Amino acid sequence: MKKRIVIFSLFVWMVATAFALENITVGNTTRTMIVYAPNGLPASPALVIACHGANQDAAYLQSLSKWETVADTAKFVVVYANGVNKYWDISGTSDLQFMQAIIDKMYERYHINRNRVYLTGFSMGGMFTYYAASRMADKIAAFAPVSGYLMGGPNATSSRPVPILHTHGTADDVCVYSNVQSHIDAWVKFNGCNTTPEIIKPYPASKPNSPASMKRYRNGKNGVEVALLTLADKGHWWSMDASQALTSEEVWNFCKRYTLGADAPEVTSITPENLSFDMLAEHDNRFEVTFNEDVDCSQISATLASAQGSITLDVLTQGFASTVNFAFPADATIADGENTLTICNAKTKKGGVMDNTSFTYYYGIEEVGETLRVDTIYAPDWYAERETVGEGIPTGWRRVNTTSSGATESISGPVANCTGVRMKYFERGGDFDAGFYLSARDNQKCNLYYGMVNGNLLKLKAGKYRASFRSVYWSEGAMTNRATFSFHVMKNITTSLSSATSLLSTGTMKENTNQQVKGSKIHEIDFTVSSDANYALCFEMDEGWNSVIVGDVVLTTQPSVADRYKGTFLRTLHAAQAAIVGYEDTEEGKALQQVIDQYANFVSTAPSAYAAATETVDAALVAFRNALEVSAIYPSVQTVGTSRNAAVYSLAGMKRAAPQKGINVVRSVGGKAKLVLQD
């Protein structure tokens, strides 16, 4: 019996560690892949596509190659692709089209650098890597086959010289090592590399006991190289043996040196800053854009567009420059409201071209009030349905499970007490009191919709909206294994208007409801609706038994940028002015008044300036209120001078060696205290 329990537990753990399998449309077919994108991706990350061996799949290669450990540090996107029926097309175009679709999808989702796409594959995936090197060199910058080559012999032809790193074990009994060199030689000749290699043994040199070795055929056309990493005594597998070369690290270190062309320039700053508001056309009629390298000012262009039309701006800078100035034409008329500035055809001397890049500005002065102007469209009170729904599906929501065969099972609420995705209720007083247990469980995926149930349709007018919700991991395993889920705003059951994918949570529930929800993560998704229609909110999970709890779902209109920044500042300033009444002559009041006076006439068009001002006023207000609380604790406040016998404490009661910046509690030997504001 014990053995059976251990085996079952191992199975559950293996399921829980699987990464999300997602669909992608390729022509008229649907293919699958696993996508991994670490936190903190740069603006234009690289992409690594990894292809599994014959009769294997993406999840298996993920477990072998562990690309996440490299991507987390180097900050690039990884896609584990799935072949049809676990095989690759190495004679036709279907999988070449699949690779192109992956590149396009990752550009759409993460804005990957199309010049830094790399392909690697194991066994038959290595065969396909060689096949693609002959046919997709214009789309993929470098190729890294592992334990695989074309069985019919090398086909070293391509549209350009191709950098290749081949990794192979000498004890491979499937794709035998003795056939590797003929493929290396063919590509060395095609690329025009040195025919005598540089040999590094042991490899890497930092591991003197490593049995691995490296041959580097260098100085090929366009600077490319062909390299062979030989793993002594290793068989037919993707080796991640720490005693020698780690395959995934070596593939990345080789590939990252190559790019298809010049990297596109990037905007490093713009004046006025993005989202500036309260702008006046007669004053704010110029833009200064700074790039990370010089761009051709004779090619660059910019337009400012609103609902009333668009204006082409004059380029004031000549030649090549990293800072380019634009201005309105003399006869331009700028419409009040939202305007979009789009920079086009920013090209470097090396030929890198930036994709059209847009920034948003608001012309005309907007008045703001004492409350943030938002309308709540939907904010369910799930706890109120506890008696009737229990652990079921609440009013207006629909759960759709999809099996691996494509069959679906749908439940529309209100439905009392069901299995799978359902409501959970927690002790009140936490981050939220009730939420959905979100898990695909035995299904390929689960979708949870609001707005597709008759009588509870989500009718939205054209405008800007914000969906917010909180999530928390339901189990420690989910947190450890980075369970992810997705959120979509749907225009219909098949069309996503806005998506937030690979969402991560924080906090951990202990898989029981006798607790408060603490440490959850808040998610905010802004989206725009262009026409009045029915829409739907959708949560999606496709990671087997990995699970999260989703709660505090609220849909509101978006506040205007002016209300969000200027309004927040003015409301904070007004709160400080109200708090000081009756305390004008106290030390605490005088300190706060000094800050109020500093910002009494503050005006800007920049969101960052208002954010900084708000932070300063709010900090002074918090310090003032804390000081009043301390005064209540120490009513016998007297001056103790600079006696070296006085003790200094923080407001929290922690002893200090000397007064620090901000408010200090200074207590004399006799126990009397005063507050000291240290500049």
XYZ file of C-alpha atoms in Angstrom:
679
model
C 0.000 0.000 0.000
C 2.806 2.407 0.825
C 4.407 1.821 -2.543
C 1.161 2.673 -4.315
C 0.856 5.935 -2.392
C 4.408 6.920 -3.292
C 3.859 6.177 -6.971
C 0.611 8.143 -7.021
C 2.242 11.100 -5.271
C 5.047 11.068 -7.805
C 2.500 11.104 -10.624
C 0.691 14.093 -9.126
C 3.995 15.932 -8.702
C 4.934 15.256 -12.317
C 1.589 16.608 -13.498
C 1.909 19.655 -11.264
C 5.321 20.570 -12.651
C 4.148 20.536 -16.271
C 4.166 23.894 -18.007
C 1.163 25.381 -19.753
C 0.420 23.871 -23.165
C -1.168 26.416 -25.480
C -2.596 26.373 -28.972
C -1.353 28.359 -31.952
C -2.983 28.575 -35.363
C -0.764 27.731 -38.344
C -2.654 28.203 -41.594
C -5.698 25.950 -41.253
C -4.237 23.795 -38.484
C -3.885 24.117 -34.725
C -0.477 23.345 -33.232
C 0.684 23.315 -29.615
C 3.643 24.692 -27.713
C 4.908 25.562 -24.229
C 5.995 29.169 -23.730
C 8.258 30.425 -20.962
C 8.910 34.137 -20.424
C 10.794 35.191 -17.278
C 9.946 38.277 -15.265
C 11.813 41.450 -16.196
C 12.063 40.911 -19.953
C 13.853 43.748 -21.785
C 12.115 45.768 -24.494
C 13.194 43.439 -27.356
C 14.164 40.035 -25.946
C 15.705 37.182 -27.899
C 13.729 34.002 -28.659
C 14.919 30.385 -28.402
C 12.759 27.712 -30.090
C 13.472 24.158 -28.908
C 12.307 21.024 -30.769
C 11.937 17.617 -29.100
C 13.041 14.212 -30.337
C 10.970 11.631 -32.244
C 8.144 10.103 -30.202
C 8.745 12.706 -27.461
C 7.045 16.032 -26.773
C 7.641 19.595 -25.627
C 7.108 18.818 -21.935
C 9.706 16.063 -22.051
C 12.315 18.310 -23.661
C 11.519 20.995 -21.089
C 12.255 18.530 -18.291
C 15.588 17.596 -19.923
C 16.924 20.937 -21.098
C 15.729 23.204 -18.270
C 15.950 26.323 -20.428
C 14.171 28.305 -17.709
C 17.332 28.341 -15.576
C 19.197 30.096 -18.409
C 16.327 32.360 -19.468
C 15.768 33.627 -15.919
C 19.282 35.084 -15.894
C 19.745 36.078 -19.547
C 16.137 37.331 -19.938
C 14.900 35.783 -23.180
C 11.762 33.902 -24.257
C 11.737 30.113 -24.726
C 9.225 28.156 -26.807
C 9.138 24.360 -26.665
C 7.382 23.375 -29.901
C 5.354 20.190 -30.413
C 5.662 18.210 -33.630
C 2.631 16.604 -35.289
C 2.168 13.128 -33.784
C 5.525 13.733 -32.021
C 7.499 13.880 -35.285
C 8.978 16.676 -37.410
C 8.506 17.412 -41.086
C 12.027 17.300 -42.587
C 10.961 17.102 -46.206
C 8.123 19.629 -46.556
C 7.113 23.076 -45.316
C 4.551 22.461 -42.548
C 6.986 22.818 -39.666
C 8.847 25.671 -41.337
C 5.489 27.469 -41.332
C 5.068 26.452 -37.678
C 8.386 28.112 -36.799
C 7.313 31.284 -38.616
C 3.990 31.314 -36.746
C 5.818 30.984 -33.418
C 8.091 33.906 -34.288
C 5.093 36.038 -35.279
C 3.136 35.140 -32.129
C 6.068 35.856 -29.818
C 6.619 39.190 -31.545
C 2.964 40.039 -31.030
C 3.060 38.995 -27.362
C 6.551 39.974 -26.147
C 7.846 42.169 -28.984
C 10.814 39.820 -29.431
C 13.791 40.933 -31.496
C 13.218 39.258 -34.863
C 16.944 39.504 -35.570
C 17.743 37.356 -32.507
C 15.714 34.174 -33.016
C 17.599 30.907 -32.392
C 16.628 27.298 -33.174
C 17.788 24.194 -31.347
C 16.540 20.620 -31.258
C 17.294 17.188 -29.839
C 17.575 13.981 -31.909
C 14.928 14.335 -34.653
C 14.603 17.927 -33.453
C 18.311 18.242 -34.299
C 17.595 16.821 -37.750
C 14.901 19.458 -38.206
C 17.325 22.136 -36.986
C 19.723 21.238 -39.803
C 16.797 21.133 -42.242
C 15.674 24.604 -41.161
C 19.239 25.939 -41.452
C 19.020 25.318 -45.195
C 15.595 26.930 -45.547
C 15.041 29.546 -42.816
C 18.376 31.320 -42.501
C 16.621 34.613 -43.267
C 14.428 34.180 -40.162
C 16.740 32.459 -37.662
C 20.109 33.875 -36.633
C 21.863 30.712 -35.365
C 21.239 26.959 -35.195
C 22.197 24.415 -32.522
C 21.399 20.743 -33.265
C 21.871 18.304 -30.353
C 22.382 14.571 -30.917
C 20.819 14.737 -34.371
C 21.693 15.190 -38.056
C 20.109 14.496 -41.442
C 20.285 10.757 -42.010
C 20.569 11.176 -45.771
C 23.769 13.167 -45.389
C 24.513 16.885 -45.057
C 22.668 19.483 -47.109
C 24.872 22.525 -46.551
C 23.101 25.084 -48.693
C 21.502 28.247 -47.411
C 20.608 31.833 -48.274
C 23.555 33.084 -46.193
C 26.490 31.819 -44.107
C 24.991 30.046 -41.078
C 26.474 29.813 -37.541
C 26.071 26.273 -36.172
C 26.889 24.643 -32.836
C 26.513 20.854 -32.897
C 26.500 18.983 -29.542
C 26.882 15.188 -29.490
C 27.868 12.360 -27.144
C 30.479 9.843 -28.273
C 28.443 6.910 -26.903
C 25.280 7.836 -28.819
C 23.815 4.570 -30.177
C 20.868 6.194 -32.010
C 22.517 8.919 -34.060
C 26.051 7.564 -33.937
C 28.883 10.018 -33.332
C 30.963 8.820 -36.277
C 28.603 10.512 -38.762
C 28.765 13.957 -37.144
C 32.021 15.165 -38.709
C 30.744 14.942 -42.287
C 27.998 17.443 -41.458
C 30.440 19.750 -39.705
C 32.839 19.616 -42.673
C 30.065 20.404 -45.171
C 28.986 23.540 -43.287
C 32.587 24.612 -42.666
C 33.104 24.553 -46.428
C 29.830 26.347 -47.215
C 30.491 29.057 -44.630
C 34.118 29.542 -45.674
C 35.461 28.852 -42.182
C 39.031 27.879 -41.300
C 39.404 24.181 -42.083
C 41.780 23.680 -39.153
C 39.802 24.021 -35.931
C 40.785 25.520 -32.620
C 40.531 22.653 -30.117
C 39.678 23.347 -26.467
C 40.146 20.401 -24.129
C 38.999 20.046 -21.423
C 35.903 22.106 -22.066
C 34.994 24.367 -20.502
C 38.436 25.371 -19.307
C 36.949 26.366 -15.952
C 36.336 22.637 -15.279
C 39.770 20.978 -15.527
C 38.303 17.500 -14.976
C 35.660 17.820 -17.690
C 35.805 15.044 -20.335
C 34.131 17.318 -22.914
C 35.990 19.061 -25.758
C 35.196 21.797 -28.286
C 36.261 22.229 -31.922
C 35.810 25.767 -33.260
C 36.018 26.403 -37.003
C 36.320 30.178 -37.035
C 36.542 33.165 -39.403
C 33.685 32.191 -41.715
C 31.967 34.598 -44.066
C 30.172 37.393 -42.212
C 31.995 36.332 -39.070
C 30.108 33.044 -38.594
C 31.543 29.977 -36.899
C 30.848 26.245 -36.955
C 31.545 24.455 -33.664
C 31.370 20.879 -32.413
C 30.907 20.230 -28.688
C 31.837 16.615 -27.993
C 30.609 14.992 -24.770
C 32.844 12.034 -24.036
C 31.010 8.814 -23.147
C 27.605 10.487 -23.205
C 24.747 8.694 -24.939
C 21.683 9.855 -26.820
C 20.410 12.551 -24.510
C 20.424 16.276 -23.771
C 23.210 16.415 -21.204
C 22.994 18.832 -18.266
C 25.860 17.178 -16.376
C 27.354 19.809 -14.060
C 30.741 18.077 -14.146
C 31.227 19.182 -17.761
C 29.564 21.427 -20.330
C 25.870 22.174 -19.714
C 24.166 21.875 -23.092
C 21.546 24.622 -22.694
C 24.081 27.126 -21.374
C 26.497 26.338 -24.208
C 23.789 26.668 -26.857
C 22.781 30.071 -25.482
C 26.359 31.329 -25.132
C 27.023 30.384 -28.757
C 23.782 31.643 -30.280
C 23.583 34.958 -28.437
C 26.651 36.201 -30.357
C 24.696 36.276 -33.616
C 22.041 38.533 -35.080
C 20.441 38.614 -38.520
C 21.105 42.296 -38.939
C 21.543 45.525 -37.100
C 19.466 45.816 -33.951
C 16.663 48.314 -34.135
C 17.178 51.616 -32.310
C 15.173 52.232 -29.157
C 13.680 55.415 -27.713
C 15.397 56.154 -24.403
C 13.490 59.353 -23.561
C 10.921 61.743 -24.995
C 9.980 65.306 -24.067
C 7.209 66.005 -23.183
C 7.079 62.628 -21.476
C 4.560 60.009 -22.513
C 1.013 60.539 -21.124
C 1.582 64.242 -20.525
C -1.701 66.099 -20.055
C -3.106 69.638 -19.696
C -1.026 70.484 -22.753
C -1.665 73.652 -24.777
C -0.959 73.631 -28.498
C 0.468 77.149 -28.496
C 3.078 76.215 -25.880
C 3.592 72.460 -26.211
C 4.237 72.342 -29.936
C 7.571 70.530 -30.024
C 8.777 67.028 -29.261
C 12.337 65.921 -28.539
C 13.015 62.205 -28.992
C 16.280 60.603 -27.853
C 17.445 57.212 -29.171
C 20.117 54.843 -27.906
C 22.130 55.488 -31.098
C 22.190 57.845 -34.070
C 19.300 57.636 -36.544
C 18.910 59.043 -40.054
C 16.925 62.272 -39.737
C 16.312 62.373 -43.487
C 14.283 59.146 -43.224
C 12.491 59.535 -39.905
C 8.947 60.912 -39.665
C 6.319 61.601 -37.000
C 2.556 62.115 -37.014
C 0.162 63.362 -34.356
C -3.273 61.807 -34.715
C -6.607 62.376 -32.972
C -10.234 61.537 -33.708
C -10.324 64.688 -35.877
C -7.439 63.610 -38.149
C -3.644 63.487 -38.263
C -0.814 65.987 -38.719
C 2.650 65.281 -40.124
C 5.267 67.020 -37.970
C 8.287 68.901 -39.275
C 11.696 67.316 -38.619
C 14.010 70.026 -37.256
C 17.175 67.898 -36.967
C 19.448 67.023 -39.891
C 21.960 64.283 -40.678
C 22.438 61.426 -38.217
C 21.676 62.233 -34.587
C 20.642 60.459 -31.390
C 18.297 63.313 -30.419
C 15.686 64.374 -32.975
C 13.398 67.387 -32.671
C 9.931 67.618 -34.224
C 7.500 70.566 -34.400
C 3.975 71.304 -35.565
C 3.662 72.958 -38.965
C 2.807 76.656 -38.709
C -0.775 76.122 -39.888
C -1.497 73.056 -37.724
C -4.632 72.926 -35.575
C -4.391 70.575 -32.595
C -7.606 69.052 -31.298
C -8.273 68.992 -27.562
C -8.364 65.533 -26.040
C -6.284 62.435 -26.715
C -3.602 62.649 -29.420
C -1.209 59.883 -30.468
C 2.340 60.670 -31.570
C 3.798 57.949 -33.817
C 7.495 57.824 -34.728
C 8.142 56.038 -38.043
C 11.193 54.771 -39.939
C 13.870 55.457 -37.334
C 16.880 53.856 -39.067
C 20.483 53.497 -37.861
C 23.689 53.647 -39.928
C 23.877 49.847 -39.720
C 20.393 49.487 -41.176
C 18.442 48.643 -38.037
C 14.883 49.990 -38.227
C 12.623 50.611 -35.248
C 9.014 49.456 -35.501
C 6.517 52.303 -35.470
C 6.421 53.509 -31.851
C 3.602 55.549 -30.330
C 3.138 57.886 -27.365
C -0.048 59.474 -26.021
C -0.704 63.116 -25.111
C -3.747 65.032 -23.869
C -4.361 68.617 -25.016
C -6.683 71.033 -23.228
C -6.998 71.708 -19.497
C -9.037 69.098 -17.594
C -10.709 69.996 -14.306
C -10.500 67.399 -11.547
C -12.509 67.034 -8.339
C -12.343 65.650 -4.834
C -13.091 62.084 -5.939
C -11.533 59.890 -8.607
C -13.990 59.796 -11.486
C -14.652 56.153 -12.301
C -17.842 54.196 -12.818
C -18.063 50.658 -11.465
C -19.467 48.370 -14.141
C -19.235 45.073 -12.263
C -18.210 44.185 -8.693
C -19.853 40.923 -7.555
C -20.627 40.159 -3.905
C -19.898 36.450 -4.042
C -20.171 36.032 -0.306
C -23.855 36.994 -0.522
C -24.470 33.882 -2.673
C -22.845 31.473 -0.243
C -26.121 30.113 1.116
C -27.580 29.336 -2.319
C -24.503 28.519 -4.404
C -22.058 27.123 -1.874
C -19.002 25.732 -3.647
C -20.572 26.127 -7.073
C -20.738 28.550 -9.986
C -22.252 31.969 -9.085
C -24.788 33.986 -11.029
C -23.724 35.166 -14.466
C -20.609 32.956 -14.745
C -20.016 30.063 -17.114
C -17.393 27.340 -16.744
C -16.169 25.537 -19.865
C -13.847 22.526 -19.565
C -12.023 21.305 -22.683
C -10.549 17.787 -22.903
C -7.519 16.749 -24.946
C -9.868 15.409 -27.623
C -11.507 18.817 -28.000
C -14.770 17.884 -26.280
C -16.253 20.575 -24.025
C -18.419 20.563 -20.905
C -20.209 23.784 -19.946
C -21.970 24.848 -16.720
C -23.759 28.199 -16.364
C -24.470 29.647 -12.929
C -26.063 29.838 -10.577
C -25.256 26.163 -9.932
C -24.885 24.878 -6.384
C -21.941 22.767 -5.235
C -19.931 21.238 -8.085
C -16.476 19.770 -8.567
C -13.543 21.342 -10.365
C -13.530 25.103 -10.804
C -15.874 26.555 -8.180
C -16.285 29.164 -5.462
C -14.312 29.087 -2.215
C -15.193 31.147 0.868
C -12.607 32.332 3.383
C -12.526 33.981 6.772
C -13.424 37.624 6.429
C -10.919 40.424 6.939
C -8.330 39.212 4.416
C -7.500 40.454 0.918
C -10.851 39.076 -0.258
C -13.581 36.904 1.254
C -14.578 34.703 -1.693
C -12.967 33.636 -4.949
C -12.739 31.047 -7.686
C -10.631 27.931 -7.287
C -9.090 28.000 -10.796
C -7.593 24.732 -12.034
C -7.803 22.715 -15.257
C -7.434 19.504 -13.226
C -7.882 16.491 -15.546
C -8.849 18.650 -18.519
C -6.605 20.205 -21.155
C -7.874 23.627 -20.086
C -10.645 25.409 -18.260
C -12.218 28.761 -19.169
C -14.346 30.796 -16.803
C -16.529 33.495 -18.410
C -18.663 36.367 -17.204
C -20.933 38.081 -19.729
C -22.023 35.134 -21.855
C -25.000 34.028 -19.766
C -28.408 35.355 -20.823
C -29.729 37.802 -18.266
C -26.194 38.754 -17.225
C -24.692 40.031 -20.467
C -21.805 42.479 -20.140
C -22.854 45.443 -22.274
C -20.048 47.988 -22.704
C -20.102 51.312 -24.483
C -17.160 52.552 -26.512
C -14.523 53.811 -24.074
C -11.656 52.865 -21.785
C -11.981 50.289 -19.013
C -9.929 48.672 -16.267
C -10.380 45.116 -15.027
C -8.763 44.376 -11.677
C -8.622 41.198 -9.605
C -6.446 39.477 -7.024
C -4.870 36.038 -7.151
C -3.136 33.792 -4.640
C -1.569 30.341 -4.983
C -3.809 27.606 -3.641
C -0.925 25.284 -2.791
C 2.792 25.486 -2.100
C 3.432 23.296 -5.132
C 1.713 25.784 -7.416
C 3.866 28.610 -6.070
C 7.108 26.625 -6.334
C 6.354 25.560 -9.888
C 5.227 29.014 -11.045
C 1.617 28.170 -11.873
C 0.359 30.647 -14.434
C -3.053 31.605 -15.760
C -4.450 34.038 -18.318
C -7.109 36.732 -18.430
C -8.941 37.840 -21.580
C -11.528 40.402 -22.512
C -13.587 38.677 -25.189
C -15.647 40.278 -27.943
C -17.176 36.898 -28.611
C -16.365 33.332 -27.642
C -13.472 33.141 -30.131
C -12.104 36.714 -30.371
C -9.909 38.180 -27.657
C -9.994 41.981 -27.448
C -7.270 42.194 -24.796
C -5.198 39.505 -23.089
C -2.858 39.187 -20.140
C -1.094 35.825 -20.356
C 1.293 33.868 -18.113
C 0.068 35.724 -15.023
C 1.874 34.848 -11.801
C 0.513 35.084 -8.269
C 1.963 35.661 -4.825
C 1.140 34.266 -1.400
C 0.223 30.666 -0.620
C -2.991 29.121 0.704
C -2.790 25.875 2.648
C -5.592 24.242 0.639
C -8.265 24.952 3.233
C -10.746 27.778 3.690
C -10.361 28.210 7.449
C -7.999 31.124 6.967
C -7.847 34.673 5.705
C -6.436 35.373 2.246
C -3.136 37.184 2.782
C -0.334 38.239 0.434
C -2.331 37.975 -2.793
C -1.271 39.827 -5.921
C -3.386 42.531 -7.538
C -3.658 42.530 -11.332
C -4.873 45.504 -13.360
C -5.617 45.248 -17.083
C -6.560 48.365 -19.042
C -8.373 47.962 -22.341
C -10.301 50.025 -24.869
C -13.669 49.223 -26.423
C -14.167 50.799 -29.845
C -17.874 50.048 -30.300
C -20.967 49.448 -28.176
C -21.516 45.689 -27.887
C -21.679 42.689 -25.561
C -18.327 41.565 -24.169
C -17.078 38.972 -21.685
C -14.376 38.551 -19.057
C -12.502 35.250 -19.194
C -10.051 33.481 -16.874
C -8.131 30.586 -18.434
C -6.057 27.833 -16.809
C -4.373 24.964 -18.664
C -1.772 23.604 -16.225
C -3.401 20.417 -15.031
C -3.687 20.309 -11.244
C -1.782 23.528 -10.644
C -4.206 26.005 -9.127
C -4.784 29.548 -7.932
C -7.617 31.375 -6.195
C -8.950 34.436 -8.056
C -11.050 36.991 -6.196
C -12.010 40.656 -5.830
C -12.964 40.943 -9.510
C -13.946 44.514 -10.370
C -14.603 46.153 -13.735
C -14.584 49.958 -13.859
C -14.112 52.729 -16.345
C -10.546 54.001 -16.520
C -9.827 57.295 -14.793
C -8.395 59.962 -17.059
C -4.651 60.504 -16.893
C -5.193 64.009 -15.473
C -7.504 62.664 -12.767
C -5.089 59.861 -11.944
C -2.039 62.108 -11.510
C -3.106 65.738 -11.026
C -6.286 64.722 -9.222
C -4.466 62.394 -6.842
C -1.958 65.139 -6.049
C -4.624 67.790 -5.403
C -6.661 65.437 -3.232
C -3.556 64.584 -1.197
C -2.721 68.274 -0.821
C -6.289 69.052 0.281
C -6.110 66.240 2.842
C -2.934 67.772 4.273
C -4.537 71.209 4.420
C -7.548 69.791 6.253
C -5.433 67.769 8.692
C -3.424 70.776 9.827
C -6.438 72.770 11.024
C -6.072 73.349 14.764
C -2.380 72.406 14.749
C -0.966 75.417 12.927
C 1.140 76.551 15.907
C 2.584 73.145 16.813
C 5.996 71.927 15.647
C 4.288 69.107 13.814
C 1.884 71.486 12.099
C 4.619 73.881 11.087
C 6.600 71.044 9.509
C 3.593 69.961 7.447
C 2.724 73.565 6.540
C 6.194 74.016 5.111
C 5.551 71.202 2.642
C 2.047 72.498 1.831
C 3.465 75.926 1.037
C 6.118 74.363 -1.162
C 3.454 72.768 -3.387
C 0.617 75.288 -3.035
C 1.002 76.551 -6.602
C 2.466 73.432 -8.176
C 1.516 72.945 -11.853
C 2.971 70.563 -14.438
C 2.020 68.567 -17.510
C 4.208 65.575 -16.617
C 2.746 62.526 -14.815
C 6.107 61.782 -13.171
C 6.269 65.304 -11.675
C 2.814 64.941 -10.142
C 3.666 61.451 -8.863
C 6.792 62.789 -7.134
C 4.884 65.730 -5.648
C 2.151 63.411 -4.375
C 4.719 61.157 -2.743
C 6.365 64.095 -0.949
C 3.101 65.562 0.375
C 1.779 62.151 1.384
C 5.003 61.346 3.283
C 4.759 64.646 5.174
C 1.093 63.959 5.976
C 1.875 60.456 7.275
C 4.722 61.838 9.403
C 2.370 64.510 10.797
C -0.274 61.960 11.761
C 2.308 59.635 13.305
C 3.694 62.546 15.289
C 0.246 63.320 16.703
C -0.103 59.723 17.805
C 3.262 59.883 19.593
C 2.270 63.162 21.239
C -0.762 61.398 22.619
C 1.463 58.641 24.004
C 3.913 61.143 25.522
C 1.719 64.022 26.828
C 4.536 65.495 28.948
C 6.511 66.731 25.981
C 9.357 69.021 27.004
C 12.567 70.230 25.515
C 15.515 68.159 26.723
C 18.191 70.112 24.890
C 21.217 68.281 23.605
C 22.002 66.314 26.729
C 24.202 63.392 25.896
C 22.149 61.399 28.367
C 19.035 61.746 26.154
C 17.918 58.619 24.288
C 16.723 58.761 20.658
C 14.077 56.420 19.231
C 12.173 55.967 15.979
C 8.395 56.330 15.955
C 8.256 52.540 16.051
C 10.266 52.508 19.291
C 13.610 51.329 17.851
C 16.579 52.952 19.591
C 18.877 55.107 17.444
C 22.461 56.199 18.001
C 21.592 59.735 16.870
C 18.616 61.589 15.342
C 17.956 60.505 11.760
C 16.238 62.347 8.924
C 12.529 62.674 9.666
C 10.801 62.505 13.049
C 12.678 61.252 16.130
C 11.446 60.635 19.687
C 13.980 62.078 22.145
C 13.597 61.012 25.769
C 15.524 62.470 28.734
C 16.830 60.538 31.696
C 13.747 61.636 33.624
C 11.499 59.954 31.092
C 10.150 63.100 29.447
C 10.138 63.220 25.670
C 9.830 65.508 22.691
C 9.566 65.091 18.939
C 12.462 66.293 16.828
C 12.146 66.758 13.055
C 15.615 66.239 11.606
C 16.144 67.784 8.141
